[in-house]
PDB file of C-alpha atoms in Angstrom:
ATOM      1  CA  UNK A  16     122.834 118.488 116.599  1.00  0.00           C
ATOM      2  CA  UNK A  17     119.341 119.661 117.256  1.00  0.00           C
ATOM      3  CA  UNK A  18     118.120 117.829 113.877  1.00  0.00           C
ATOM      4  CA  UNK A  19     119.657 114.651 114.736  1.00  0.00           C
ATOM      5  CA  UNK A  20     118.348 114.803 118.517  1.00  0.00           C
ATOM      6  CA  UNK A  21     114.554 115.667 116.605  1.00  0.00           C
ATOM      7  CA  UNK A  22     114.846 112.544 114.268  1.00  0.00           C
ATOM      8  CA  UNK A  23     115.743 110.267 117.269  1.00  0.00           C
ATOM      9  CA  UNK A  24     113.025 111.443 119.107  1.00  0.00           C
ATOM     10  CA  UNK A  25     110.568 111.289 115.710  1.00  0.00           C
ATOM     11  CA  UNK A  26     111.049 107.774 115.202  1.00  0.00           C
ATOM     12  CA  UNK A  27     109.549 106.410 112.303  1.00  0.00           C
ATOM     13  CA  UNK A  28     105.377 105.754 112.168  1.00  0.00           C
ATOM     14  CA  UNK A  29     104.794 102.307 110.275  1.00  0.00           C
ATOM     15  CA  UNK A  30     101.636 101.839 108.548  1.00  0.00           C
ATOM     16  CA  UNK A  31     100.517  98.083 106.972  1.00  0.00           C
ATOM     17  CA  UNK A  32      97.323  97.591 105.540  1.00  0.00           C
ATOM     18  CA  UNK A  33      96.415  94.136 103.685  1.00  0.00           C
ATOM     19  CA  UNK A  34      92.892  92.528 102.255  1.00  0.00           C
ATOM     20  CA  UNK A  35      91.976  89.656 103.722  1.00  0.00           C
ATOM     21  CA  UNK A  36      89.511  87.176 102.286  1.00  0.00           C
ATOM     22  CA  UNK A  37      89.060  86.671  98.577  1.00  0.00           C
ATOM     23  CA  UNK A  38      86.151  87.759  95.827  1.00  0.00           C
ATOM     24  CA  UNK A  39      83.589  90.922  96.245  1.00  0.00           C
ATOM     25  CA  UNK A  40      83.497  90.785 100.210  1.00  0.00           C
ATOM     26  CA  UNK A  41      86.642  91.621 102.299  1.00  0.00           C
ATOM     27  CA  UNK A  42      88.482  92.727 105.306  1.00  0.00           C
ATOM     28  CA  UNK A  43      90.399  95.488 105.392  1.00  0.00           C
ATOM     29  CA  UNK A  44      93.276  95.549 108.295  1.00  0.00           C
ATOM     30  CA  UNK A  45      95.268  98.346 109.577  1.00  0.00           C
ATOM     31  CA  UNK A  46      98.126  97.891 111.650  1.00  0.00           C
ATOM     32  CA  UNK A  47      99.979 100.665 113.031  1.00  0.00           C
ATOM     33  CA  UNK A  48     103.308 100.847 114.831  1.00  0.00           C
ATOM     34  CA  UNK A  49     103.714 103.974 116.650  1.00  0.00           C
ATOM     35  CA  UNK A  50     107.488 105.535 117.083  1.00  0.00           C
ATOM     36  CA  UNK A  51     106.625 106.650 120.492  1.00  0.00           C
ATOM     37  CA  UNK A  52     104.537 106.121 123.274  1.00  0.00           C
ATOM     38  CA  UNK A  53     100.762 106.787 123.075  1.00  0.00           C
ATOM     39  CA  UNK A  54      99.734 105.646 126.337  1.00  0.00           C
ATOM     40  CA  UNK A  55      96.180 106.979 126.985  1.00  0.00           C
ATOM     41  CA  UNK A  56      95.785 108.614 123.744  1.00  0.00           C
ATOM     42  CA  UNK A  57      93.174 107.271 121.001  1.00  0.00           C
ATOM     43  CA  UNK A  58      94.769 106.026 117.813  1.00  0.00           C
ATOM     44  CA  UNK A  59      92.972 105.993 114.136  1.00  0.00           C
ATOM     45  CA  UNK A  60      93.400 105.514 110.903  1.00  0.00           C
ATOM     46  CA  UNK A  61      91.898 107.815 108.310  1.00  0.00           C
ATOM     47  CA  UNK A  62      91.097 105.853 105.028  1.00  0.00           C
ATOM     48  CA  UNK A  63      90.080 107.409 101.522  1.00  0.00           C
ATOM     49  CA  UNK A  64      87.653 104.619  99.404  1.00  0.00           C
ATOM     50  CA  UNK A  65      87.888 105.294  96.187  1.00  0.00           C
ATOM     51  CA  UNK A  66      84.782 104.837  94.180  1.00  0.00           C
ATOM     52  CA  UNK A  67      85.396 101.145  93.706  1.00  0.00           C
ATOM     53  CA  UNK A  68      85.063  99.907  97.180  1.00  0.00           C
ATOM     54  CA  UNK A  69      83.109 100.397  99.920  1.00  0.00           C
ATOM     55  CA  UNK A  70      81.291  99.939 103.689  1.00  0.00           C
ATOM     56  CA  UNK A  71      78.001  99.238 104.349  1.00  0.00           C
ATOM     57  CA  UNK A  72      77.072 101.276 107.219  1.00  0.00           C
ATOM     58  CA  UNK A  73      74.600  98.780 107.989  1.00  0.00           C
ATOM     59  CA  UNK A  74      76.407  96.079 108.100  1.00  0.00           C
ATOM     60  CA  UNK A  75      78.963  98.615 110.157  1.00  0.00           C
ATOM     61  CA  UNK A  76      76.615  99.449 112.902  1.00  0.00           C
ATOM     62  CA  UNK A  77      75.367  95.958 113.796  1.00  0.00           C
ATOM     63  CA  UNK A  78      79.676  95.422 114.293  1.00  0.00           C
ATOM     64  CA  UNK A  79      79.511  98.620 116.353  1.00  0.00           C
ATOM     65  CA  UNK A  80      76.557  97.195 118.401  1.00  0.00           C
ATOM     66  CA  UNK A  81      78.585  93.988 119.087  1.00  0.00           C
ATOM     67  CA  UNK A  82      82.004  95.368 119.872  1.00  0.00           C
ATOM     68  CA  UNK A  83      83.647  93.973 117.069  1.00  0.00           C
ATOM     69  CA  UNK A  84      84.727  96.853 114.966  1.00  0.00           C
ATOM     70  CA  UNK A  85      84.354 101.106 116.274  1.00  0.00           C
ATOM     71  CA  UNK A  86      84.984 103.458 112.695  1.00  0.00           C
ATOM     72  CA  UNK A  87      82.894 106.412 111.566  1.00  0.00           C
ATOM     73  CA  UNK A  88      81.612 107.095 108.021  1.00  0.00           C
ATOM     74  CA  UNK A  89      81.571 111.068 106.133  1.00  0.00           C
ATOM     75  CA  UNK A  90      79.056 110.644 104.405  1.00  0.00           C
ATOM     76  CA  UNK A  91      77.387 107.724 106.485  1.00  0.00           C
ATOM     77  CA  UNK A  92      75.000 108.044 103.516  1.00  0.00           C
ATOM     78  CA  UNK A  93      76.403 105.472 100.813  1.00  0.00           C
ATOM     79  CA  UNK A  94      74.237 103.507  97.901  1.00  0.00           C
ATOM     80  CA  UNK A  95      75.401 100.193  98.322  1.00  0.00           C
ATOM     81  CA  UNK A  96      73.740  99.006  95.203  1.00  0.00           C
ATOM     82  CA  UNK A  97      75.224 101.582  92.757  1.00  0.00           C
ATOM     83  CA  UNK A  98      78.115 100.848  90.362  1.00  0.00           C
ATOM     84  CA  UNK A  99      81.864 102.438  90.994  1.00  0.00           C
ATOM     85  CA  UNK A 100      81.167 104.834  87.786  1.00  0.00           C
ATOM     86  CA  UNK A 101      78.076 106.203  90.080  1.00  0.00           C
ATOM     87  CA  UNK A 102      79.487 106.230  93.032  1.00  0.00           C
ATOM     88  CA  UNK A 103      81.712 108.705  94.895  1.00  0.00           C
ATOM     89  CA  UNK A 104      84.641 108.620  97.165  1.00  0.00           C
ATOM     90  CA  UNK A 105      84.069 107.831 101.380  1.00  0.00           C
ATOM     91  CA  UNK A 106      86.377 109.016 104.232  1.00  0.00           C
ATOM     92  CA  UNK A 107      86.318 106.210 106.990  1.00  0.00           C
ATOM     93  CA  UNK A 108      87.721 106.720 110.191  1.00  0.00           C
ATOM     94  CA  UNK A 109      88.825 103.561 111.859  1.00  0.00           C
ATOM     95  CA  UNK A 110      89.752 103.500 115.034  1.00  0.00           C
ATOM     96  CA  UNK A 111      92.402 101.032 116.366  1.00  0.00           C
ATOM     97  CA  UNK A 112      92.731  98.939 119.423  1.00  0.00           C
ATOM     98  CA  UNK A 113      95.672  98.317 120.930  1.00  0.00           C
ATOM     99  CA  UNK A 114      97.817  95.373 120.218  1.00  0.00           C
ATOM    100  CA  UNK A 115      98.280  92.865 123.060  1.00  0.00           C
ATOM    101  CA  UNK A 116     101.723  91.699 121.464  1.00  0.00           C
ATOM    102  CA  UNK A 117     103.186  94.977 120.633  1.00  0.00           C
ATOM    103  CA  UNK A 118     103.589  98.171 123.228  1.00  0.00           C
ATOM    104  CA  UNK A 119     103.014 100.838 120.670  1.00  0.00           C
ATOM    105  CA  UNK A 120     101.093  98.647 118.003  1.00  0.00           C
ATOM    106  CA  UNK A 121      97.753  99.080 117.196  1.00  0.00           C
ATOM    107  CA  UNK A 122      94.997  97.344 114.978  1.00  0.00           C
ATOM    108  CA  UNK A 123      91.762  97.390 113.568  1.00  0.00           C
ATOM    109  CA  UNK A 124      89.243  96.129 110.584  1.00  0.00           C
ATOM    110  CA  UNK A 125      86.239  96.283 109.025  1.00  0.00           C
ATOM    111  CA  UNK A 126      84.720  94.847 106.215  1.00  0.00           C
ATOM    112  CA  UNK A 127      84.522  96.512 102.695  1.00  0.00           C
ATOM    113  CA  UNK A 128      83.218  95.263  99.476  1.00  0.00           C
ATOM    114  CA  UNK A 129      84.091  96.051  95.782  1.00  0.00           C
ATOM    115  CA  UNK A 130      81.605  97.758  93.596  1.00  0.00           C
ATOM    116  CA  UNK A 131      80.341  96.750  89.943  1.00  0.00           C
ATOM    117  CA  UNK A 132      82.490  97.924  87.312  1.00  0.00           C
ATOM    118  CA  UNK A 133      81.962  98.438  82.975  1.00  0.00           C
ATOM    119  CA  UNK A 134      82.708  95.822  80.806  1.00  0.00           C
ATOM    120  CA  UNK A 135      86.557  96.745  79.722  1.00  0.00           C
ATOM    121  CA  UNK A 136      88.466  96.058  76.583  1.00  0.00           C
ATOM    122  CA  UNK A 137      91.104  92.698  76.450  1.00  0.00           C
ATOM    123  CA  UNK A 138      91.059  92.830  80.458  1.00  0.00           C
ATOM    124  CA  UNK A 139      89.171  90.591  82.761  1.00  0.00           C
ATOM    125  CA  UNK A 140      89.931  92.765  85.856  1.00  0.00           C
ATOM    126  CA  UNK A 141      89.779  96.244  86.948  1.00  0.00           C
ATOM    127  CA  UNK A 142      92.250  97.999  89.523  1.00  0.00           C
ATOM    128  CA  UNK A 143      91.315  99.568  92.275  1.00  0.00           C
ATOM    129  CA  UNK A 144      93.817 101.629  94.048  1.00  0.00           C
ATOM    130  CA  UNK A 145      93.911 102.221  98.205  1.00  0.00           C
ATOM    131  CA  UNK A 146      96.384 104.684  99.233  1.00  0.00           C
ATOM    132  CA  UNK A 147      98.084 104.326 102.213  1.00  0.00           C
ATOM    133  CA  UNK A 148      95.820 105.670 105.418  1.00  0.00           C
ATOM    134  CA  UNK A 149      96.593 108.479 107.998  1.00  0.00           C
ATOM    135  CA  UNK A 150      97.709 108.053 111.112  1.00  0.00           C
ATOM    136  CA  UNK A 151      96.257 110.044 113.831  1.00  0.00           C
ATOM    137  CA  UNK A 152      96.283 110.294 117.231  1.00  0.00           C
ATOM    138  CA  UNK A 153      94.042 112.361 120.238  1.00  0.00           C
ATOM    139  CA  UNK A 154      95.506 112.445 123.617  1.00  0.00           C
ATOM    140  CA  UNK A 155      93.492 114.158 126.275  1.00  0.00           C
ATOM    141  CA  UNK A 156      97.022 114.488 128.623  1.00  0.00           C
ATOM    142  CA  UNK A 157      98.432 116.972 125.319  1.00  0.00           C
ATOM    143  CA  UNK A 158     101.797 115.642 125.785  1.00  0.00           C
ATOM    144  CA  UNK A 159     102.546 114.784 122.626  1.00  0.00           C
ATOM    145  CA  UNK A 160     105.956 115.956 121.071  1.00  0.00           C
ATOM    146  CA  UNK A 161     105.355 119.316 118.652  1.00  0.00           C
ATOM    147  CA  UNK A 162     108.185 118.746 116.524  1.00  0.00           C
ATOM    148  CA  UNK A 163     106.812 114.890 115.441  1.00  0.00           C
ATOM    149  CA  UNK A 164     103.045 115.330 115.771  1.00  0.00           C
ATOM    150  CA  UNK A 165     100.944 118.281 113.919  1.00  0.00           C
ATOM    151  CA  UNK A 166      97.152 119.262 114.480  1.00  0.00           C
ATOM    152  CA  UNK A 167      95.380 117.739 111.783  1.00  0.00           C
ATOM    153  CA  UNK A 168      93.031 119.164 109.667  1.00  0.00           C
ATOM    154  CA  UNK A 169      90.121 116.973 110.077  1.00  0.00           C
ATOM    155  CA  UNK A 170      87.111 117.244 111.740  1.00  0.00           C
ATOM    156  CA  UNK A 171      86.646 114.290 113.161  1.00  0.00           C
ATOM    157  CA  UNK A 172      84.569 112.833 116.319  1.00  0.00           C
ATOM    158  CA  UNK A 173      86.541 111.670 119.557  1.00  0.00           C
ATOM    159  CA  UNK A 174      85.175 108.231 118.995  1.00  0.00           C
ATOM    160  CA  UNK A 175      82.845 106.140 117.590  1.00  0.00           C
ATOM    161  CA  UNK A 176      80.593 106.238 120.723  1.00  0.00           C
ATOM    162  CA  UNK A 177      81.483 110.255 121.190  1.00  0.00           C
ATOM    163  CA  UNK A 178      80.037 112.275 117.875  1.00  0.00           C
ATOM    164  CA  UNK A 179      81.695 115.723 119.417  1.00  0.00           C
ATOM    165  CA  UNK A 180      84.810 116.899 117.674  1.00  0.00           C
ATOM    166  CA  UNK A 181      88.330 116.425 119.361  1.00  0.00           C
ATOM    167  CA  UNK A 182      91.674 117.497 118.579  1.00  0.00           C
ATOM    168  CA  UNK A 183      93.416 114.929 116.173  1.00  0.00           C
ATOM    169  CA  UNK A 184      96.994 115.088 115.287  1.00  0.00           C
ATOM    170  CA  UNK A 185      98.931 113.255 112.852  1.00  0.00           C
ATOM    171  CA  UNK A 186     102.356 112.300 111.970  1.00  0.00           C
ATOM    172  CA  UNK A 187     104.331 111.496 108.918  1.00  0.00           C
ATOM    173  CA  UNK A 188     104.736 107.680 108.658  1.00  0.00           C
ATOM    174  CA  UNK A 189     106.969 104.788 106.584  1.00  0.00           C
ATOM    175  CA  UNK A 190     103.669 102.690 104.649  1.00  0.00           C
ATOM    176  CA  UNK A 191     104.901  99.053 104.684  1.00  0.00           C
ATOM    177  CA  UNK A 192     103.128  99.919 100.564  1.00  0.00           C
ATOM    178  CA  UNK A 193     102.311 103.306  99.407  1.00  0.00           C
ATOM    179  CA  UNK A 194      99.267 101.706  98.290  1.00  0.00           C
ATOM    180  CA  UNK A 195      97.238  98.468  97.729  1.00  0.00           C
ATOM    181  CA  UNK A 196      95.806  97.039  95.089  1.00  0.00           C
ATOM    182  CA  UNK A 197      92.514  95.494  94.629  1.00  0.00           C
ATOM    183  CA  UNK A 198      91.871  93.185  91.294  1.00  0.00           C
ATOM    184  CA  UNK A 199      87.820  93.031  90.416  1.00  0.00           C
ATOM    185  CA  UNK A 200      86.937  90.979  88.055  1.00  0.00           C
ATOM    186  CA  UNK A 201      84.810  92.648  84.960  1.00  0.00           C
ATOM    187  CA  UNK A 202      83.247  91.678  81.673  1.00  0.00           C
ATOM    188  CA  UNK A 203      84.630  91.529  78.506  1.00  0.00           C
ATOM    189  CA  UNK A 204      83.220  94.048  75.969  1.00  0.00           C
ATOM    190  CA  UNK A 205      84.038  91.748  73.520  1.00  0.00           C
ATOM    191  CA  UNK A 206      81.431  89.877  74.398  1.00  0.00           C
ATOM    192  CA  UNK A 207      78.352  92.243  74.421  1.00  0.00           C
ATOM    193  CA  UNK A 208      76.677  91.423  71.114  1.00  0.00           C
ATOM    194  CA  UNK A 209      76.843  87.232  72.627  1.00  0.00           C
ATOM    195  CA  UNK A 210      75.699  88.442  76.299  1.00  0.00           C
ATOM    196  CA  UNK A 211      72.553  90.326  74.379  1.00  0.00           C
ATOM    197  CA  UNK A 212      71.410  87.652  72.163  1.00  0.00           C
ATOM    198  CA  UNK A 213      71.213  85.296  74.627  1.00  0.00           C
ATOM    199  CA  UNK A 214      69.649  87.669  77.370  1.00  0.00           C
ATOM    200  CA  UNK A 215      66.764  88.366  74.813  1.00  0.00           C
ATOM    201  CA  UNK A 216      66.864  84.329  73.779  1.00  0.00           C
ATOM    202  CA  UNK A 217      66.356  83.434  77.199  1.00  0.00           C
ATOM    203  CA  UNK A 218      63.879  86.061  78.220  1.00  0.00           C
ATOM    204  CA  UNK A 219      61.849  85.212  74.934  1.00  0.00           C
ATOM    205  CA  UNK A 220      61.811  81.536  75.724  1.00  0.00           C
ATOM    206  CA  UNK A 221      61.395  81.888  79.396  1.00  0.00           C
ATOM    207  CA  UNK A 222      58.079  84.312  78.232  1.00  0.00           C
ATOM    208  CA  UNK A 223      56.693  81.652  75.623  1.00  0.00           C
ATOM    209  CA  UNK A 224      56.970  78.761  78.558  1.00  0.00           C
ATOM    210  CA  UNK A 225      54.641  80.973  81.320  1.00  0.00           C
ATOM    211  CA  UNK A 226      52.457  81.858  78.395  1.00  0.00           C
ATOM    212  CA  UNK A 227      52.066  78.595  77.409  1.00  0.00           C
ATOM    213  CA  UNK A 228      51.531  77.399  81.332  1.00  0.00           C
ATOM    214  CA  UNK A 229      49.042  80.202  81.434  1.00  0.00           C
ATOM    215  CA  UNK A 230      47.263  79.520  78.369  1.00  0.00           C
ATOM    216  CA  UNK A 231      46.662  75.355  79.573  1.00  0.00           C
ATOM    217  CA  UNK A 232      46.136  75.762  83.342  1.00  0.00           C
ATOM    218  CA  UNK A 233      44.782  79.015  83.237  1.00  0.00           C
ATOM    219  CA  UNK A 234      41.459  79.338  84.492  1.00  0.00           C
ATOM    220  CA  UNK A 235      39.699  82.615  82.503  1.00  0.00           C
ATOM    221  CA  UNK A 236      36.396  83.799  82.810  1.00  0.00           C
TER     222      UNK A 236
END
């Protein structure tokens, strides 16, 4: 009787993430449905990038300036030039805003972009893999239910405007996906010796010509 009255209490935590946009340059939203009330509390979602995608925390702190996006970045260090087989995993914290259509629905995004990858073998696309996110919550009133919310083990700021650490909790939760997929498109190493010869074609050629140019307009002393 107790475990029945704790699961009606618990209800479910729904988590749907989706890509929008198409190509190298995306948005990734979150949309949370919360199985209780979470008036007053802050809601966020805590995403692991794999090596294969990423944020620009550039480009993320001119959103933060405008209002348009509030997440956090460990490490806020990240080499947006470098390939996915030099680059590492990033934690982002996202923090949602409530949804004006849904009581216990909340929402955020920000934009992420897919990395470089090597040429493969017989495929034209590479997979990368985004698991589904965490949902946590930090509620200054400490009301929230013990047996459907646990103290999370993250250390992780109250917001994006307030760096010092807060109590997060987090809750099991029913992904819409266990995971998304993201299809980048890669070279064929089929095609190597072809891509080589004419790279060092066109660089020879493209040489001669401003030689040439140099040699007949060239003034020399």
């Amino acid at each position: 009787c107790v475990t029945s009255d704790v699961q009606a209490a618990c209800r479910d935590t729904t988590v749907t993430q989706e890509l929008l946009k198409e190509g190298f340059h995306r948005d990734l939203l979150v949309q949370v449905e919360l199985g209780e009330d979470a008036g007053g509390c802050s809601v966020a979602a805590q995403i692991h990038l794999p090596p294969g995608i990423y944020v620009d925390p550039y480009e993320l702190a001119t959103l933060q300036q405008h209002n348009l996006t509030k997440a956090v970045l460990s490490p806020d260090v990240v080499d947006v030039e470098a390939p996915e087989y030099m680059s590492r995993a990033v934690l982002l914290l996202l923090f949602l805003a409530p949804d004006r259509r849904c009581s216990h629905c909340f929402r955020g995004t920000v934009p992420v972009h897919a990395r470089y990858h090597r040429p493969a073998w017989g495929t034209q696309e590479a997979l990368v893999v985004l698991d589904s996110p965490e949902v946590l919550l930090c509620c200054c009133h400490g009301r929230l239910s013990a047996e459907c919310w646990k103290p999370a083990e993250v250390d992780a700021p109250c917001s994006s405007d307030n760096t010092s650490p807060c109590q997060w909790h987090s809750t099991k939760h029913r992904p819409a996906h266990e995971e998304l997929m993201l299809r980048v498109p890669v070279g064929l190493r089929e095609h190597n010796s072809l891509v080589c010869a004419l790279t060092l074609l066109t660089t020879g050629l493209c040489s001669g010509l401003i030689l040439a140019a140099a040699c007949k307009y060239g003034h020399f002393p």
